[in-house]
Amino acid sequence: PLLEKVSTVVTTPRPGHADLSGAFKYGYTDLRNIIERASARETAARVGVGAFAKLLLAQFGVFVGSYVTRIGGVGDDYGQPLTPTEQDQVDQSPVRAVNPELAAAMVEAIEAARAKKETLGGIFVVYATGVPPGLGSHVHWDRRIDGQLAQAVMGIPGIKGVEFGVGFKGADLVGSQMHDAIHFTPESGWQRPSNQAGGIEGGITNGEPLILRAAMKPIPTLYQGLPSVDLKTRQPRTAGAERSDLTAVPAAGVVAEAMVAWVLAVAFQEKFGGDTLPELKRAFDSYREGLDAGPDGS
């Protein structure tokens, strides 16, 4: 019965992926309502909010950045923090890649996809340096910082996977290869010589750089059109072609960078509290001073 209702006044009779499921959920008779609301253009607001979150984090020496490592199967598995200069260079790249040669290869892959009326997915990295240990919680499932970050990034349209540190590759390692050893020196304090965990252990930041990697699927709107079904006749049809980007991986990395900054900023407020920036800084400075003393303050 709902399909009959959807079929009566529909303006896009050949639905795409999100269109039909959204129409079923909300009972819309006009798929345009789904198409527009499911669009990633709403992430512009997240980028704006994330910019303010980055300004707050910068007051405490935390820097959040991102870059693309793979588009359409072209790229590498690099996953380390960048210097400010390197990040500036990435932001000038049309595909936001660290390696100029790979950037050129990615552009070639995109142009080849254009000729075939295809779209491409890819992988990007978001990192955060200067993150103090102690953000998040191992006690409450909904306060685990990796869970919060994963949800925030997975909430970006088109994202199909999120991992931290070595991520899925860690499933093939033995324990001694996977887990990061703990070192302490009076000069450097608590450290881990490796960062397999990506800066998060037990749902809590551990003081190492936060490394998050996300996979984005190809945009489903194709100029060649995907096989679909006409909602009125129930007969096979080709989905209608709409304006579409060839890939949104570089843009998605910027959105994810903003979301990671927002989650970390909220965690800062939860951990250190305060109603003003000076109050927040006093609590943060006091916490940092006590870190070298150890968990018990001794």
CSV table of C-alpha atoms in Angstrom, one decimal:
chain,number,residue,atom,x,y,z
A,1,PRO,CA,0.0,0.0,0.0
A,2,LEU,CA,2.8,2.4,0.8
A,3,LEU,CA,4.4,1.8,-2.6
A,4,GLU,CA,1.1,2.7,-4.2
A,5,LYS,CA,1.0,5.9,-2.3
A,6,VAL,CA,4.6,6.7,-3.3
A,7,SER,CA,3.8,6.1,-6.9
A,8,THR,CA,1.0,8.6,-7.2
A,9,VAL,CA,2.7,12.0,-7.0
A,10,VAL,CA,6.4,11.1,-7.4
A,11,THR,CA,8.5,13.5,-9.4
A,12,THR,CA,11.5,11.2,-9.8
A,13,PRO,CA,9.8,7.8,-10.8
A,14,ARG,CA,13.1,5.9,-11.0
A,15,PRO,CA,14.6,5.9,-7.5
A,16,GLY,CA,18.2,5.7,-6.4
A,17,HIS,CA,19.5,4.0,-3.3
A,18,ALA,CA,18.5,6.4,-0.5
A,19,ASP,CA,15.4,7.6,-2.3
A,20,LEU,CA,13.2,4.5,-2.1
A,21,SER,CA,14.2,3.5,1.5
A,22,GLY,CA,13.6,7.1,2.6
A,23,ALA,CA,10.2,7.1,0.9
A,24,PHE,CA,9.2,3.9,2.7
A,25,LYS,CA,10.3,5.2,6.1
A,26,TYR,CA,8.6,8.6,6.0
A,27,GLY,CA,5.7,7.9,3.6
A,28,TYR,CA,6.7,10.7,1.2
A,29,THR,CA,5.0,10.8,-2.2
A,30,ASP,CA,7.7,13.1,-3.6
A,31,LEU,CA,11.2,11.6,-3.8
A,32,ARG,CA,12.7,15.0,-4.1
A,33,ASN,CA,12.2,15.4,-0.4
A,34,ILE,CA,14.5,12.4,0.2
A,35,ILE,CA,17.0,13.3,-2.5
A,36,GLU,CA,17.6,16.8,-1.1
A,37,ARG,CA,17.7,15.9,2.6
A,38,ALA,CA,20.0,12.9,2.0
A,39,SER,CA,22.5,15.2,0.2
A,40,ALA,CA,25.8,15.8,1.7
A,41,ARG,CA,25.4,19.5,1.3
A,42,GLU,CA,24.1,19.6,4.9
A,43,THR,CA,27.6,18.8,6.1
A,44,ALA,CA,28.6,22.4,5.3
A,45,ALA,CA,27.2,23.3,8.7
A,46,ARG,CA,29.3,20.6,10.4
A,47,VAL,CA,32.5,22.1,8.8
A,48,GLY,CA,31.5,25.5,10.2
A,49,VAL,CA,31.0,24.2,13.7
A,50,GLY,CA,34.2,22.1,13.5
A,51,ALA,CA,36.2,25.3,12.6
A,52,PHE,CA,35.2,26.8,16.0
A,53,ALA,CA,36.1,23.5,17.7
A,54,LYS,CA,39.5,23.6,16.1
A,55,LEU,CA,40.0,27.1,17.5
A,56,LEU,CA,39.2,25.9,21.0
A,57,LEU,CA,41.5,22.9,20.7
A,58,ALA,CA,44.3,25.1,19.5
A,59,GLN,CA,44.3,26.9,22.8
A,60,PHE,CA,45.6,23.6,24.3
A,61,GLY,CA,48.1,22.7,21.6
A,62,VAL,CA,45.8,20.2,19.8
A,63,PHE,CA,45.9,20.3,16.0
A,64,VAL,CA,43.5,18.4,13.8
A,65,GLY,CA,44.2,17.7,10.1
A,66,SER,CA,43.3,15.3,7.3
A,67,TYR,CA,44.5,14.1,3.9
A,68,VAL,CA,43.5,11.6,1.2
A,69,THR,CA,45.5,8.4,0.7
A,70,ARG,CA,43.5,6.6,-2.0
A,71,ILE,CA,41.0,7.4,-4.7
A,72,GLY,CA,39.6,4.7,-7.1
A,73,GLY,CA,42.3,2.2,-6.0
A,74,VAL,CA,45.1,4.7,-6.6
A,75,GLY,CA,47.2,5.6,-3.6
A,76,ASP,CA,49.1,4.2,-0.6
A,77,ASP,CA,48.5,3.3,3.0
A,78,TYR,CA,50.3,6.3,4.6
A,79,GLY,CA,48.8,7.1,8.0
A,80,GLN,CA,50.9,9.5,10.0
A,81,PRO,CA,50.4,13.0,11.4
A,82,LEU,CA,51.6,15.9,9.1
A,83,THR,CA,53.6,19.0,10.0
A,84,PRO,CA,51.7,22.3,9.6
A,85,THR,CA,53.7,22.9,6.4
A,86,GLU,CA,52.7,19.5,4.9
A,87,GLN,CA,49.1,20.1,5.9
A,88,ASP,CA,49.1,23.5,4.1
A,89,GLN,CA,50.4,21.7,1.0
A,90,VAL,CA,47.7,19.1,1.2
A,91,ASP,CA,45.1,21.8,1.4
A,92,GLN,CA,46.4,23.2,-1.8
A,93,SER,CA,46.2,19.9,-3.7
A,94,PRO,CA,43.0,19.3,-5.8
A,95,VAL,CA,42.7,15.8,-4.3
A,96,ARG,CA,44.2,16.7,-0.9
A,97,ALA,CA,47.0,14.1,-1.3
A,98,VAL,CA,50.4,14.2,0.6
A,99,ASN,CA,52.4,12.9,-2.3
A,100,PRO,CA,52.3,15.1,-5.5
A,101,GLU,CA,53.0,12.1,-7.8
A,102,LEU,CA,50.1,10.2,-6.3
A,103,ALA,CA,47.9,13.3,-6.5
A,104,ALA,CA,48.6,13.4,-10.3
A,105,ALA,CA,47.8,9.7,-10.6
A,106,MET,CA,44.5,10.2,-8.7
A,107,VAL,CA,43.5,13.0,-11.0
A,108,GLU,CA,44.2,10.7,-14.0
A,109,ALA,CA,41.9,8.1,-12.4
A,110,ILE,CA,39.2,10.7,-11.9
A,111,GLU,CA,39.4,11.8,-15.5
A,112,ALA,CA,39.3,8.2,-16.7
A,113,ALA,CA,36.1,7.7,-14.6
A,114,ARG,CA,34.6,10.9,-16.1
A,115,ALA,CA,35.1,9.4,-19.6
A,116,LYS,CA,33.2,6.2,-18.5
A,117,LYS,CA,30.5,8.2,-16.7
A,118,GLU,CA,31.6,6.5,-13.4
A,119,THR,CA,32.2,7.7,-9.9
A,120,LEU,CA,35.1,6.8,-7.5
A,121,GLY,CA,35.4,6.2,-3.8
A,122,GLY,CA,38.5,6.2,-1.7
A,123,ILE,CA,40.2,6.5,1.7
A,124,PHE,CA,41.2,9.5,3.9
A,125,VAL,CA,43.0,9.9,7.1
A,126,VAL,CA,42.1,12.3,10.0
A,127,TYR,CA,44.8,12.9,12.7
A,128,ALA,CA,45.0,14.9,15.8
A,129,THR,CA,48.3,15.8,17.6
A,130,GLY,CA,48.7,17.1,21.1
A,131,VAL,CA,45.7,15.2,22.4
A,132,PRO,CA,46.2,14.6,26.1
A,133,PRO,CA,45.6,11.2,27.7
A,134,GLY,CA,42.4,10.7,29.5
A,135,LEU,CA,39.7,11.8,27.1
A,136,GLY,CA,36.8,9.3,27.0
A,137,SER,CA,36.0,6.5,29.3
A,138,HIS,CA,36.5,2.7,29.6
A,139,VAL,CA,33.6,2.5,32.0
A,140,HIS,CA,30.6,3.8,30.0
A,141,TRP,CA,30.0,2.4,26.5
A,142,ASP,CA,28.6,5.6,25.2
A,143,ARG,CA,31.5,7.7,26.4
A,144,ARG,CA,34.2,5.6,24.7
A,145,ILE,CA,36.0,8.2,22.6
A,146,ASP,CA,36.6,5.8,19.7
A,147,GLY,CA,33.0,5.0,19.6
A,148,GLN,CA,32.0,8.6,19.6
A,149,LEU,CA,34.5,9.4,16.8
A,150,ALA,CA,33.4,6.4,14.8
A,151,GLN,CA,29.8,7.5,15.0
A,152,ALA,CA,30.6,11.1,14.1
A,153,VAL,CA,32.5,10.0,11.0
A,154,MET,CA,30.2,7.2,10.0
A,155,GLY,CA,27.4,9.8,10.1
A,156,ILE,CA,28.9,11.5,7.0
A,157,PRO,CA,27.0,10.4,3.9
A,158,GLY,CA,28.9,7.8,1.9
A,159,ILE,CA,31.2,6.6,4.7
A,160,LYS,CA,31.2,2.8,4.9
A,161,GLY,CA,34.1,2.0,7.3
A,162,VAL,CA,36.2,3.6,10.0
A,163,GLU,CA,39.4,2.2,11.7
A,164,PHE,CA,41.9,3.5,14.2
A,165,GLY,CA,45.7,2.9,14.0
A,166,VAL,CA,46.4,-0.3,12.1
A,167,GLY,CA,42.7,-1.0,12.2
A,168,PHE,CA,41.6,-4.2,10.4
A,169,LYS,CA,45.2,-5.2,9.7
A,170,GLY,CA,45.6,-5.7,13.4
A,171,ALA,CA,43.3,-8.7,13.2
A,172,ASP,CA,46.1,-10.6,11.4
A,173,LEU,CA,48.8,-9.8,13.9
A,174,VAL,CA,49.8,-11.6,17.1
A,175,GLY,CA,49.4,-9.8,20.4
A,176,SER,CA,53.1,-8.9,20.7
A,177,GLN,CA,53.0,-7.3,17.3
A,178,MET,CA,49.8,-5.5,17.8
A,179,HIS,CA,50.0,-3.8,21.2
A,180,ASP,CA,52.1,-0.8,22.0
A,181,ALA,CA,54.7,-1.1,24.7
A,182,ILE,CA,54.8,1.5,27.4
A,183,HIS,CA,58.0,3.5,28.2
A,184,PHE,CA,58.8,6.2,30.8
A,185,THR,CA,61.8,8.6,31.1
A,186,PRO,CA,62.1,11.6,33.3
A,187,GLU,CA,62.9,13.7,30.3
A,188,SER,CA,60.0,12.6,28.0
A,189,GLY,CA,57.5,11.2,30.5
A,190,TRP,CA,55.1,8.4,29.5
A,191,GLN,CA,55.5,7.3,25.9
A,192,ARG,CA,54.8,4.5,23.5
A,193,PRO,CA,57.5,3.8,20.8
A,194,SER,CA,54.8,2.7,18.4
A,195,ASN,CA,51.2,3.8,17.8
A,196,GLN,CA,49.4,0.7,16.5
A,197,ALA,CA,46.3,1.7,18.6
A,198,GLY,CA,46.0,5.1,16.8
A,199,GLY,CA,46.1,7.0,20.1
A,200,ILE,CA,43.2,5.3,21.8
A,201,GLU,CA,43.2,2.4,24.2
A,202,GLY,CA,40.2,1.1,26.1
A,203,GLY,CA,38.0,3.9,24.8
A,204,ILE,CA,40.4,6.5,26.2
A,205,THR,CA,43.0,8.7,24.5
A,206,ASN,CA,46.5,7.6,25.5
A,207,GLY,CA,48.6,10.7,24.7
A,208,GLU,CA,49.8,9.5,21.3
A,209,PRO,CA,48.6,11.1,18.0
A,210,LEU,CA,45.1,10.1,17.2
A,211,ILE,CA,45.0,8.4,13.8
A,212,LEU,CA,41.6,7.6,12.1
A,213,ARG,CA,41.1,6.2,8.6
A,214,ALA,CA,37.8,6.1,6.8
A,215,ALA,CA,36.6,4.5,3.6
A,216,MET,CA,34.0,6.3,1.3
A,217,LYS,CA,32.0,4.5,-1.3
A,218,PRO,CA,31.6,5.9,-4.9
A,219,ILE,CA,28.8,8.4,-5.2
A,220,PRO,CA,25.7,6.5,-6.3
A,221,THR,CA,24.4,9.2,-8.7
A,222,LEU,CA,25.9,8.1,-12.1
A,223,TYR,CA,25.5,9.9,-15.4
A,224,GLN,CA,25.1,6.6,-17.0
A,225,GLY,CA,22.3,5.7,-14.6
A,226,LEU,CA,22.0,2.5,-12.5
A,227,PRO,CA,19.3,-0.1,-13.1
A,228,SER,CA,16.2,0.7,-11.2
A,229,VAL,CA,12.4,0.2,-11.2
A,230,ASP,CA,9.7,2.7,-12.2
A,231,LEU,CA,7.5,3.2,-9.2
A,232,LYS,CA,4.3,3.6,-11.2
A,233,THR,CA,4.6,0.8,-13.7
A,234,ARG,CA,6.9,-1.5,-11.5
A,235,GLN,CA,8.9,-2.1,-14.7
A,236,PRO,CA,12.7,-2.0,-15.0
A,237,ARG,CA,14.1,1.4,-15.8
A,238,THR,CA,17.4,3.2,-15.7
A,239,ALA,CA,17.7,5.7,-12.8
A,240,GLY,CA,17.5,9.3,-13.8
A,241,ALA,CA,20.8,11.2,-14.1
A,242,GLU,CA,21.3,14.2,-11.9
A,243,ARG,CA,24.2,16.5,-11.4
A,244,SER,CA,26.9,14.5,-9.7
A,245,ASP,CA,30.5,14.9,-8.6
A,246,LEU,CA,32.9,12.2,-9.8
A,247,THR,CA,34.3,11.7,-6.3
A,248,ALA,CA,33.7,13.4,-2.9
A,249,VAL,CA,36.6,11.8,-1.0
A,250,PRO,CA,38.6,15.1,-0.6
A,251,ALA,CA,35.6,16.9,0.6
A,252,ALA,CA,34.6,14.1,3.0
A,253,GLY,CA,38.0,14.3,4.6
A,254,VAL,CA,37.4,18.0,5.4
A,255,VAL,CA,34.0,17.1,6.9
A,256,ALA,CA,35.5,14.3,9.0
A,257,GLU,CA,38.3,16.6,10.2
A,258,ALA,CA,35.6,19.0,11.5
A,259,MET,CA,33.7,16.1,13.2
A,260,VAL,CA,36.8,14.8,14.9
A,261,ALA,CA,37.5,18.3,16.2
A,262,TRP,CA,34.0,18.6,17.5
A,263,VAL,CA,34.1,15.3,19.4
A,264,LEU,CA,37.4,16.2,20.9
A,265,ALA,CA,36.2,19.6,21.9
A,266,VAL,CA,33.2,18.1,23.7
A,267,ALA,CA,35.5,15.6,25.4
A,268,PHE,CA,37.7,18.4,26.6
A,269,GLN,CA,34.7,20.2,28.2
A,270,GLU,CA,33.6,16.9,29.8
A,271,LYS,CA,37.0,16.2,31.2
A,272,PHE,CA,38.1,19.7,32.3
A,273,GLY,CA,34.8,21.6,32.8
A,274,GLY,CA,34.6,25.3,33.4
A,275,ASP,CA,32.4,28.1,32.1
A,276,THR,CA,35.2,30.2,30.7
A,277,LEU,CA,38.3,29.6,28.7
A,278,PRO,CA,40.6,30.7,31.6
A,279,GLU,CA,38.8,28.3,33.9
A,280,LEU,CA,39.2,25.5,31.3
A,281,LYS,CA,42.9,26.3,30.9
A,282,ARG,CA,43.5,26.2,34.6
A,283,ALA,CA,42.0,22.8,35.0
A,284,PHE,CA,43.9,21.5,31.9
A,285,ASP,CA,47.3,22.9,33.1
A,286,SER,CA,46.8,21.3,36.5
A,287,TYR,CA,46.0,18.0,34.9
A,288,ARG,CA,49.1,18.2,32.7
A,289,GLU,CA,51.3,19.0,35.6
A,290,GLY,CA,50.2,15.9,37.4
A,291,LEU,CA,50.7,13.4,34.6
A,292,ASP,CA,54.4,12.8,35.1
A,293,ALA,CA,53.7,11.9,38.7
A,294,GLY,CA,51.7,8.9,37.7
A,295,PRO,CA,48.1,7.8,38.2
A,296,ASP,CA,48.3,8.0,42.0
A,297,GLY,CA,50.1,11.3,42.1
A,298,SER,CA,53.3,9.8,43.5
